CSV table of C-alpha atoms and ligand atoms in Angstrom, one decimal:
chain,number,residue,atom,x,y,z
A,106,MET,CA,191.2,49.1,146.3
A,107,THR,CA,190.5,45.4,145.8
A,108,ASN,CA,193.3,43.1,144.5
A,109,VAL,CA,191.7,41.0,141.8
A,110,THR,CA,193.6,38.3,140.0
A,111,LEU,CA,192.0,37.1,136.7
A,112,ILE,CA,193.0,33.8,135.1
A,113,ALA,CA,192.3,34.3,131.5
A,114,GLY,CA,192.6,32.9,128.0
A,115,GLY,CA,192.3,35.0,124.8
A,116,VAL,CA,189.0,36.5,123.5
A,117,GLY,CA,186.7,35.8,126.5
A,118,GLY,CA,189.6,36.4,128.9
A,119,ALA,CA,190.4,39.8,127.4
A,120,LYS,CA,186.8,40.9,127.5
A,121,MET,CA,186.6,40.2,131.2
A,122,ALA,CA,190.0,41.8,131.8
A,123,GLU,CA,188.8,45.0,130.1
A,124,GLY,CA,185.8,45.0,132.4
A,125,PHE,CA,187.9,44.9,135.5
A,126,ASP,CA,190.5,47.3,134.0
A,127,MET,CA,187.7,49.9,133.8
A,128,CYS,CA,186.8,49.6,137.5
A,129,LYS,CA,188.5,52.3,139.5
A,130,GLU,CA,188.3,50.3,142.7
A,131,VAL,CA,190.3,47.3,141.3
A,132,GLU,CA,194.0,46.7,141.2
A,133,LEU,CA,194.0,44.0,138.4
A,134,THR,CA,196.5,41.3,137.7
A,135,ILE,CA,195.9,39.0,134.8
A,136,ILE,CA,197.5,35.5,134.5
A,137,GLY,CA,197.3,34.7,130.8
A,138,ASN,CA,197.6,31.5,128.8
A,139,VAL,CA,200.8,30.7,126.9
A,140,ALA,CA,199.9,27.2,125.7
A,141,ASP,CA,198.5,28.5,122.4
A,142,ASP,CA,202.0,29.9,121.6
A,143,ASP,CA,203.9,28.7,118.6
A,144,GLU,CA,206.6,29.6,116.1
A,145,PHE,CA,205.7,31.1,112.8
A,146,HIS,CA,208.2,32.3,110.2
A,147,GLY,CA,210.9,32.1,112.8
A,148,LEU,CA,209.0,34.3,115.2
A,149,TRP,CA,207.5,33.4,118.6
A,150,VAL,CA,203.8,34.2,118.6
A,151,SER,CA,201.7,34.3,121.8
A,152,PRO,CA,198.1,34.7,120.6
A,153,ASP,CA,196.2,34.8,124.0
A,154,ILE,CA,198.7,37.1,125.7
A,155,ASP,CA,198.7,39.4,122.6
A,156,THR,CA,194.9,39.5,122.6
A,157,ILE,CA,195.0,40.8,126.2
A,158,ILE,CA,197.8,43.2,125.4
A,159,TYR,CA,196.0,44.6,122.3
A,160,THR,CA,192.7,44.8,124.2
A,161,LEU,CA,194.0,46.7,127.2
A,162,SER,CA,196.1,49.0,125.1
A,163,GLY,CA,193.2,49.9,122.9
A,164,LYS,CA,194.9,48.5,119.8
A,165,ILE,CA,192.5,45.6,119.3
A,166,ASN,CA,190.4,45.1,116.2
A,167,ARG,CA,187.1,45.4,118.0
A,168,SER,CA,185.0,43.6,115.3
A,169,GLN,CA,187.2,40.5,115.4
A,170,GLY,CA,188.1,40.5,119.1
A,171,TRP,CA,191.7,39.7,118.3
A,172,GLY,CA,194.5,41.2,116.2
A,173,VAL,CA,195.4,44.9,115.7
A,174,ASN,CA,193.0,47.5,114.4
A,175,ASP,CA,193.8,49.2,111.0
A,176,GLU,CA,196.0,46.2,110.1
A,177,GLY,CA,197.7,45.3,106.8
A,178,HIS,CA,198.9,42.0,105.4
A,179,ARG,CA,201.8,43.0,103.1
A,180,ALA,CA,204.4,41.1,105.0
A,181,LEU,CA,202.2,38.0,104.9
A,182,ASP,CA,201.7,38.5,101.1
A,183,VAL,CA,205.4,38.4,100.6
A,184,LEU,CA,205.7,35.2,102.6
A,185,LYS,CA,203.0,33.7,100.5
A,186,GLU,CA,204.7,34.7,97.3
A,187,LEU,CA,207.8,33.1,98.6
A,188,GLY,CA,205.9,29.8,99.0
A,189,LYS,CA,205.3,29.8,102.8
A,190,GLU,CA,202.1,28.6,104.3
A,191,THR,CA,200.1,31.6,105.5
A,192,TRP,CA,197.0,30.2,107.1
A,193,MET,CA,198.0,31.8,110.4
A,194,PHE,CA,197.0,35.4,109.9
A,195,LEU,CA,199.7,37.8,111.2
A,196,GLY,CA,199.2,41.4,110.4
A,197,ASP,CA,202.0,43.9,109.5
A,198,ARG,CA,201.7,45.8,112.9
A,199,ASP,CA,201.4,42.5,114.7
A,200,PHE,CA,204.6,41.3,113.1
A,201,GLY,CA,206.4,44.2,114.9
A,202,LEU,CA,205.4,42.7,118.3
A,203,HIS,CA,206.5,39.2,117.3
A,204,ILE,CA,209.9,40.5,116.1
A,205,TYR,CA,210.4,42.4,119.4
A,206,ARG,CA,209.5,39.3,121.5
A,207,THR,CA,211.6,36.9,119.5
A,208,GLU,CA,214.6,39.1,119.5
A,209,ARG,CA,214.5,39.5,123.3
A,210,LEU,CA,213.9,35.7,123.7
A,211,LYS,CA,217.0,35.1,121.6
A,212,ASN,CA,218.9,37.4,123.9
A,213,GLY,CA,217.9,35.2,126.8
A,214,ASP,CA,215.3,37.5,128.4
A,215,ARG,CA,212.5,35.9,130.5
A,216,PRO,CA,209.1,35.8,128.7
A,217,SER,CA,207.6,37.3,131.8
A,218,ASP,CA,209.9,40.3,131.7
A,219,ILE,CA,209.3,40.8,128.0
A,220,THR,CA,205.5,40.8,128.6
A,221,HIS,CA,205.8,43.3,131.4
A,222,ASP,CA,208.0,45.6,129.2
A,223,ILE,CA,205.5,45.4,126.3
A,224,SER,CA,202.6,46.2,128.6
A,225,GLN,CA,204.4,49.2,130.1
A,226,ARG,CA,205.4,50.6,126.7
A,227,PHE,CA,201.9,50.2,125.5
A,228,GLY,CA,200.6,52.1,128.5
A,229,ILE,CA,198.6,49.2,130.1
A,230,LYS,CA,197.9,49.9,133.8
A,231,SER,CA,196.9,46.4,134.8
A,232,LYS,CA,199.6,43.8,135.3
A,233,ILE,CA,199.9,40.8,132.9
A,234,ASN,CA,201.7,37.9,134.4
A,235,LEU,CA,202.7,34.6,132.7
A,236,PRO,CA,201.9,31.4,134.6
A,237,THR,CA,205.2,29.9,133.6
A,238,ASP,CA,208.3,31.0,131.7
A,239,ASP,CA,208.7,27.4,130.4
A,240,LYS,CA,207.4,26.2,127.1
A,241,VAL,CA,204.0,24.6,127.5
A,242,GLN,CA,202.0,23.8,124.3
A,243,THR,CA,198.6,22.3,123.8
A,244,ARG,CA,198.5,19.4,121.4
A,245,VAL,CA,195.2,18.2,120.0
A,246,ARG,CA,194.3,14.7,118.8
A,247,THR,CA,191.5,14.8,116.3
A,248,THR,CA,190.2,12.4,113.7
A,249,GLU,CA,193.2,13.6,111.6
A,250,GLY,CA,195.8,12.6,114.3
A,251,TRP,CA,197.9,14.8,116.6
A,252,GLN,CA,198.1,18.5,115.7
A,253,THR,CA,199.4,21.7,117.2
A,254,PHE,CA,196.7,23.9,118.7
A,255,GLN,CA,196.9,26.5,115.9
A,256,GLU,CA,196.7,23.8,113.2
A,257,TYR,CA,193.4,22.7,114.7
A,258,PHE,CA,192.1,26.1,115.7
A,259,VAL,CA,193.1,28.3,112.7
A,260,ARG,CA,194.1,26.1,109.8
A,261,ASP,CA,191.4,23.5,110.3
A,262,LYS,CA,188.9,26.0,111.8
A,263,CYS,CA,188.0,23.6,114.7
A,264,VAL,CA,186.1,21.3,112.3
A,265,PRO,CA,187.6,17.9,113.3
A,266,ASP,CA,186.3,16.5,116.6
A,267,VAL,CA,188.8,16.7,119.5
A,268,LEU,CA,189.4,13.2,120.9
A,269,GLU,CA,192.3,13.9,123.3
A,270,LEU,CA,194.3,16.8,124.6
A,271,HIS,CA,197.9,17.0,125.8
A,272,TYR,CA,199.8,19.9,127.3
A,273,GLU,CA,203.4,19.3,126.1
A,274,GLY,CA,206.0,20.4,128.6
A,275,LEU,CA,203.5,21.0,131.4
A,276,SER,CA,204.8,18.4,133.8
A,277,GLN,CA,208.3,19.8,133.6
A,278,SER,CA,207.2,23.4,133.8
A,279,SER,CA,207.1,25.6,136.9
A,280,ILE,CA,205.0,28.5,138.1
A,281,THR,CA,206.6,32.0,137.9
A,282,HIS,CA,207.1,33.9,141.1
A,283,GLU,CA,204.9,36.7,139.7
A,284,ALA,CA,202.0,34.3,139.1
A,285,GLU,CA,202.4,32.8,142.6
A,286,SER,CA,202.5,36.1,144.3
A,287,SER,CA,199.5,37.4,142.4
A,288,ILE,CA,197.5,34.4,143.7
A,289,VAL,CA,198.8,34.8,147.2
A,290,ASN,CA,198.1,38.5,147.3
A,291,ALA,CA,194.7,38.3,145.6
A,292,GLU,CA,191.6,39.3,147.6
A,293,LEU,CA,189.5,37.8,144.8
A,294,ILE,CA,190.4,35.3,142.1
A,295,VAL,CA,188.3,35.2,139.0
A,296,LEU,CA,188.4,32.5,136.2
A,297,ALA,CA,187.4,34.4,133.1
A,298,PRO,CA,184.8,33.0,130.7
A,299,SER,CA,187.5,31.3,128.7
A,300,ASN,CA,187.8,27.8,127.2
A,301,PRO,CA,188.3,25.6,130.3
A,302,LEU,CA,190.1,22.9,128.3
A,303,VAL,CA,192.6,24.8,126.3
A,304,SER,CA,192.8,28.2,128.0
A,305,ILE,CA,192.3,27.8,131.8
A,306,SER,CA,193.5,24.2,132.4
A,307,PRO,CA,197.0,24.7,130.9
A,308,ILE,CA,197.4,27.6,133.4
A,309,ILE,CA,196.0,26.0,136.6
A,310,GLU,CA,197.5,22.6,135.9
A,311,ILE,CA,201.1,24.0,135.9
A,312,PRO,CA,202.9,22.2,138.7
A,313,GLY,CA,202.7,24.3,141.8
A,314,PHE,CA,199.8,26.4,140.5
A,315,ASN,CA,197.0,24.2,141.8
A,316,LYS,CA,198.6,24.0,145.3
A,317,VAL,CA,198.8,27.8,145.5
A,318,LEU,CA,195.2,28.0,144.4
A,319,GLN,CA,194.1,25.4,147.0
A,320,ASN,CA,196.0,27.2,149.8
A,321,THR,CA,194.1,30.5,149.3
A,322,ASN,CA,191.0,31.1,151.3
A,323,VAL,CA,189.7,33.9,149.1
A,324,PRO,CA,186.7,33.4,146.9
A,325,ILE,CA,187.5,31.8,143.5
A,326,ILE,CA,184.7,32.9,141.1
A,327,ALA,CA,184.4,31.5,137.6
A,328,VAL,CA,182.2,33.1,134.8
A,329,SER,CA,180.7,30.6,132.5
A,330,PRO,CA,181.9,30.7,128.9
A,331,LEU,CA,178.7,28.9,127.9
A,332,ILE,CA,175.2,30.4,127.7
A,333,ASN,CA,172.3,28.0,127.1
A,334,GLY,CA,174.7,25.2,126.2
A,335,LYS,CA,176.5,27.3,123.6
A,336,VAL,CA,179.7,29.2,123.2
A,337,ILE,CA,179.7,32.9,122.2
A,338,LYS,CA,182.7,32.1,120.0
A,339,GLY,CA,185.1,29.2,119.5
A,340,PRO,CA,185.0,25.4,120.0
A,341,ALA,CA,184.6,25.0,123.8
A,342,ASP,CA,181.1,23.5,123.6
A,343,LYS,CA,182.1,21.1,120.8
A,344,MET,CA,185.3,20.2,122.6
A,345,LEU,CA,183.6,19.6,125.9
A,346,ALA,CA,181.1,17.2,124.2
A,347,SER,CA,183.6,15.2,122.2
A,348,LEU,CA,185.8,14.8,125.3
A,349,GLY,CA,182.9,13.4,127.4
A,350,TYR,CA,181.9,16.5,129.4
A,351,ARG,CA,178.5,18.1,129.5
A,352,PRO,CA,178.5,21.1,127.2
A,353,ASP,CA,176.5,23.4,129.5
A,354,VAL,CA,176.9,25.3,132.8
A,355,LEU,CA,176.6,22.1,134.9
A,356,GLY,CA,179.5,20.7,132.8
A,357,ILE,CA,181.5,23.8,133.6
A,358,ALA,CA,180.7,23.5,137.3
A,359,GLN,CA,181.7,19.8,137.3
A,360,TYR,CA,184.9,20.6,135.4
A,361,TYR,CA,185.9,23.3,138.0
A,362,LYS,CA,184.5,21.4,141.0
A,363,ASP,CA,187.8,21.2,142.8
A,364,VAL,CA,188.9,24.7,142.0
A,365,ILE,CA,186.1,27.3,142.3
A,366,SER,CA,183.8,28.4,145.1
A,367,HIS,CA,181.3,30.3,143.0
A,368,LEU,CA,180.1,30.2,139.4
A,369,ILE,CA,178.4,33.0,137.6
A,370,ILE,CA,176.0,31.8,134.9
A,371,ASP,CA,173.6,33.5,132.6
A,372,GLU,CA,170.0,34.3,133.6
A,373,GLN,CA,168.9,31.8,130.8
A,374,ASP,CA,170.6,29.0,132.8
A,375,SER,CA,168.9,29.6,136.1
A,376,SER,CA,167.3,26.2,136.0
A,377,PHE,CA,170.8,24.7,136.8
A,378,PHE,CA,171.0,26.4,140.2
A,379,GLU,CA,170.1,23.4,142.3
A,380,ASP,CA,172.4,21.0,140.4
A,381,ILE,CA,175.3,23.4,140.7
A,382,ASN,CA,174.6,23.9,144.4
A,383,SER,CA,174.5,20.2,144.9
A,384,ILE,CA,178.2,19.8,143.9
A,385,GLY,CA,179.3,22.4,146.4
A,386,ILE,CA,179.5,25.5,144.2
A,387,SER,CA,177.4,28.6,144.8
A,388,PRO,CA,175.8,29.8,141.6
A,389,TYR,CA,174.8,33.4,140.8
A,390,SER,CA,173.0,34.5,137.7
A,391,THR,CA,173.2,37.7,135.7
A,392,ASP,CA,173.5,38.7,132.0
A,393,ILE,CA,177.0,37.4,131.2
A,394,LEU,CA,177.1,38.3,127.5
A,395,MET,CA,179.6,41.1,127.0
A,396,ARG,CA,178.5,42.9,123.8
A,397,ASP,CA,180.3,46.2,124.5
A,398,ALA,CA,182.4,48.1,127.0
A,399,MET,CA,179.4,48.9,129.2
A,400,ASP,CA,178.5,45.2,129.4
A,401,LYS,CA,182.1,44.3,130.4
A,402,LYS,CA,182.2,46.9,133.2
A,403,ARG,CA,178.7,45.9,134.3
A,404,LEU,CA,179.7,42.3,134.7
A,405,ALA,CA,182.9,43.2,136.5
A,406,LEU,CA,181.0,45.4,138.9
A,407,LYS,CA,178.5,42.6,139.4
A,408,ILE,CA,181.3,40.2,140.4
A,409,LEU,CA,182.7,42.8,142.8
A,410,GLU,CA,179.2,43.2,144.3
A,411,ILE,CA,179.0,39.5,144.9
A,412,PHE,CA,182.5,39.6,146.4
A,413,TYR,CA,181.6,42.5,148.8
A,414,THR,CA,178.5,40.6,149.9
A,415,LEU,CA,180.6,37.5,150.6
A,416,GLU,CA,183.0,39.6,152.6
A,417,GLU,CA,180.2,41.1,154.7
A,418,LYS,CA,179.0,37.6,155.5
A,419,ALA,CA,182.5,36.3,156.5
B,717,GDP,P1,190.6,32.1,122.9
B,717,GDP,O1,191.8,31.6,123.6
B,717,GDP,O2,190.8,33.3,122.1
B,717,GDP,O3,189.7,31.1,122.4
B,717,GDP,O4,189.8,32.8,124.1
B,717,GDP,P2,189.2,32.3,125.5
B,717,GDP,O5,189.5,30.9,125.8
B,717,GDP,O6,189.5,33.4,126.5
B,717,GDP,O7,187.7,32.5,125.2
B,717,GDP,C1,186.8,31.7,124.5
B,717,GDP,C2,185.6,31.6,125.2
B,717,GDP,O8,185.1,32.9,125.6
B,717,GDP,C3,184.5,30.9,124.4
B,717,GDP,O9,184.1,29.7,125.1
B,717,GDP,C4,183.3,31.9,124.5
B,717,GDP,O10,182.1,31.3,124.7
B,717,GDP,C5,183.7,32.8,125.6
B,717,GDP,N1,183.2,34.2,125.5
B,717,GDP,C6,183.4,35.0,124.5
B,717,GDP,N2,182.7,36.2,124.7
B,717,GDP,C7,182.0,36.0,125.8
B,717,GDP,C8,181.1,36.8,126.5
B,717,GDP,O11,180.7,37.9,126.2
B,717,GDP,N3,180.5,36.3,127.7
B,717,GDP,C9,180.8,35.0,128.1
B,717,GDP,N4,180.2,34.6,129.2
B,717,GDP,N5,181.7,34.2,127.5
B,717,GDP,C10,182.3,34.7,126.3
């Protein structure tokens, strides 16, 4: 068995998690992003963690890549009738999970414990760890001023340009012992093809996290969320550009320069090999678009194959 720790955001993160989860030879631990979390209608909603939970428990709405399959919107309709803002879609089944989480948080339970219990109840075999039990929330400054992440992402559909990012609460937060031990015990660390700015950074920049990552001597392999300078979904390319980074695989390599040892890019981006090598990161190319379950497993197996080759060389 190979201990793989995956650092992951929502949709891209969950796809990669599902790929590794399908590999019999992998003992998978996921460290998910909590900085997209927010309160809606008095309930604490954790979109990225829930996307991973719904994906690995088979409850996910496959065509959307988030939310629950066979979902209703009756609860949200009532809230709308009562005059509440309902731009954040929360389905009827989904509400059940948010009620459960919020009730336990009110009872003083640790977010990490709540997440483990949900995973177990939903029959998930991989472990889902939170990077911190503290509240860390991404704030986005756009042409419209400072906003919460979900206001920018869902309400404004990522239309305004992002001019600045802030992870509120980050400097006072601390890494959970679960996240720390899953880094220490990993044989391979993978950064999922998630948004580097709002999914991966708010995890790895948690005080203590970076140091634990730097102290490991296992390979840290990232999968690019961009193919041919474009995202598969979401605002990462646009955000990278408006924040002054290159919106392509070289930009991803530069962004992760101090963190990763290897970067997996798409075959279409092979022309960047030399540039990526020149900043001290080893590139590998393969088909990194995960269209279905087979693609996810194929990519996970490819990463393992690279890892085994590295081990043989060591
Ligand atoms: P979010 O928090 O739900 O936005 O999810 P993530 O941050 O985990 O994922 C968003 C990123 O996933 C986007 O930048 C996408 O380009 C990337 N992504 C989604 N599907 C795929 C895929 O099949 N392959 C790769 N390489 N990236 C993907």
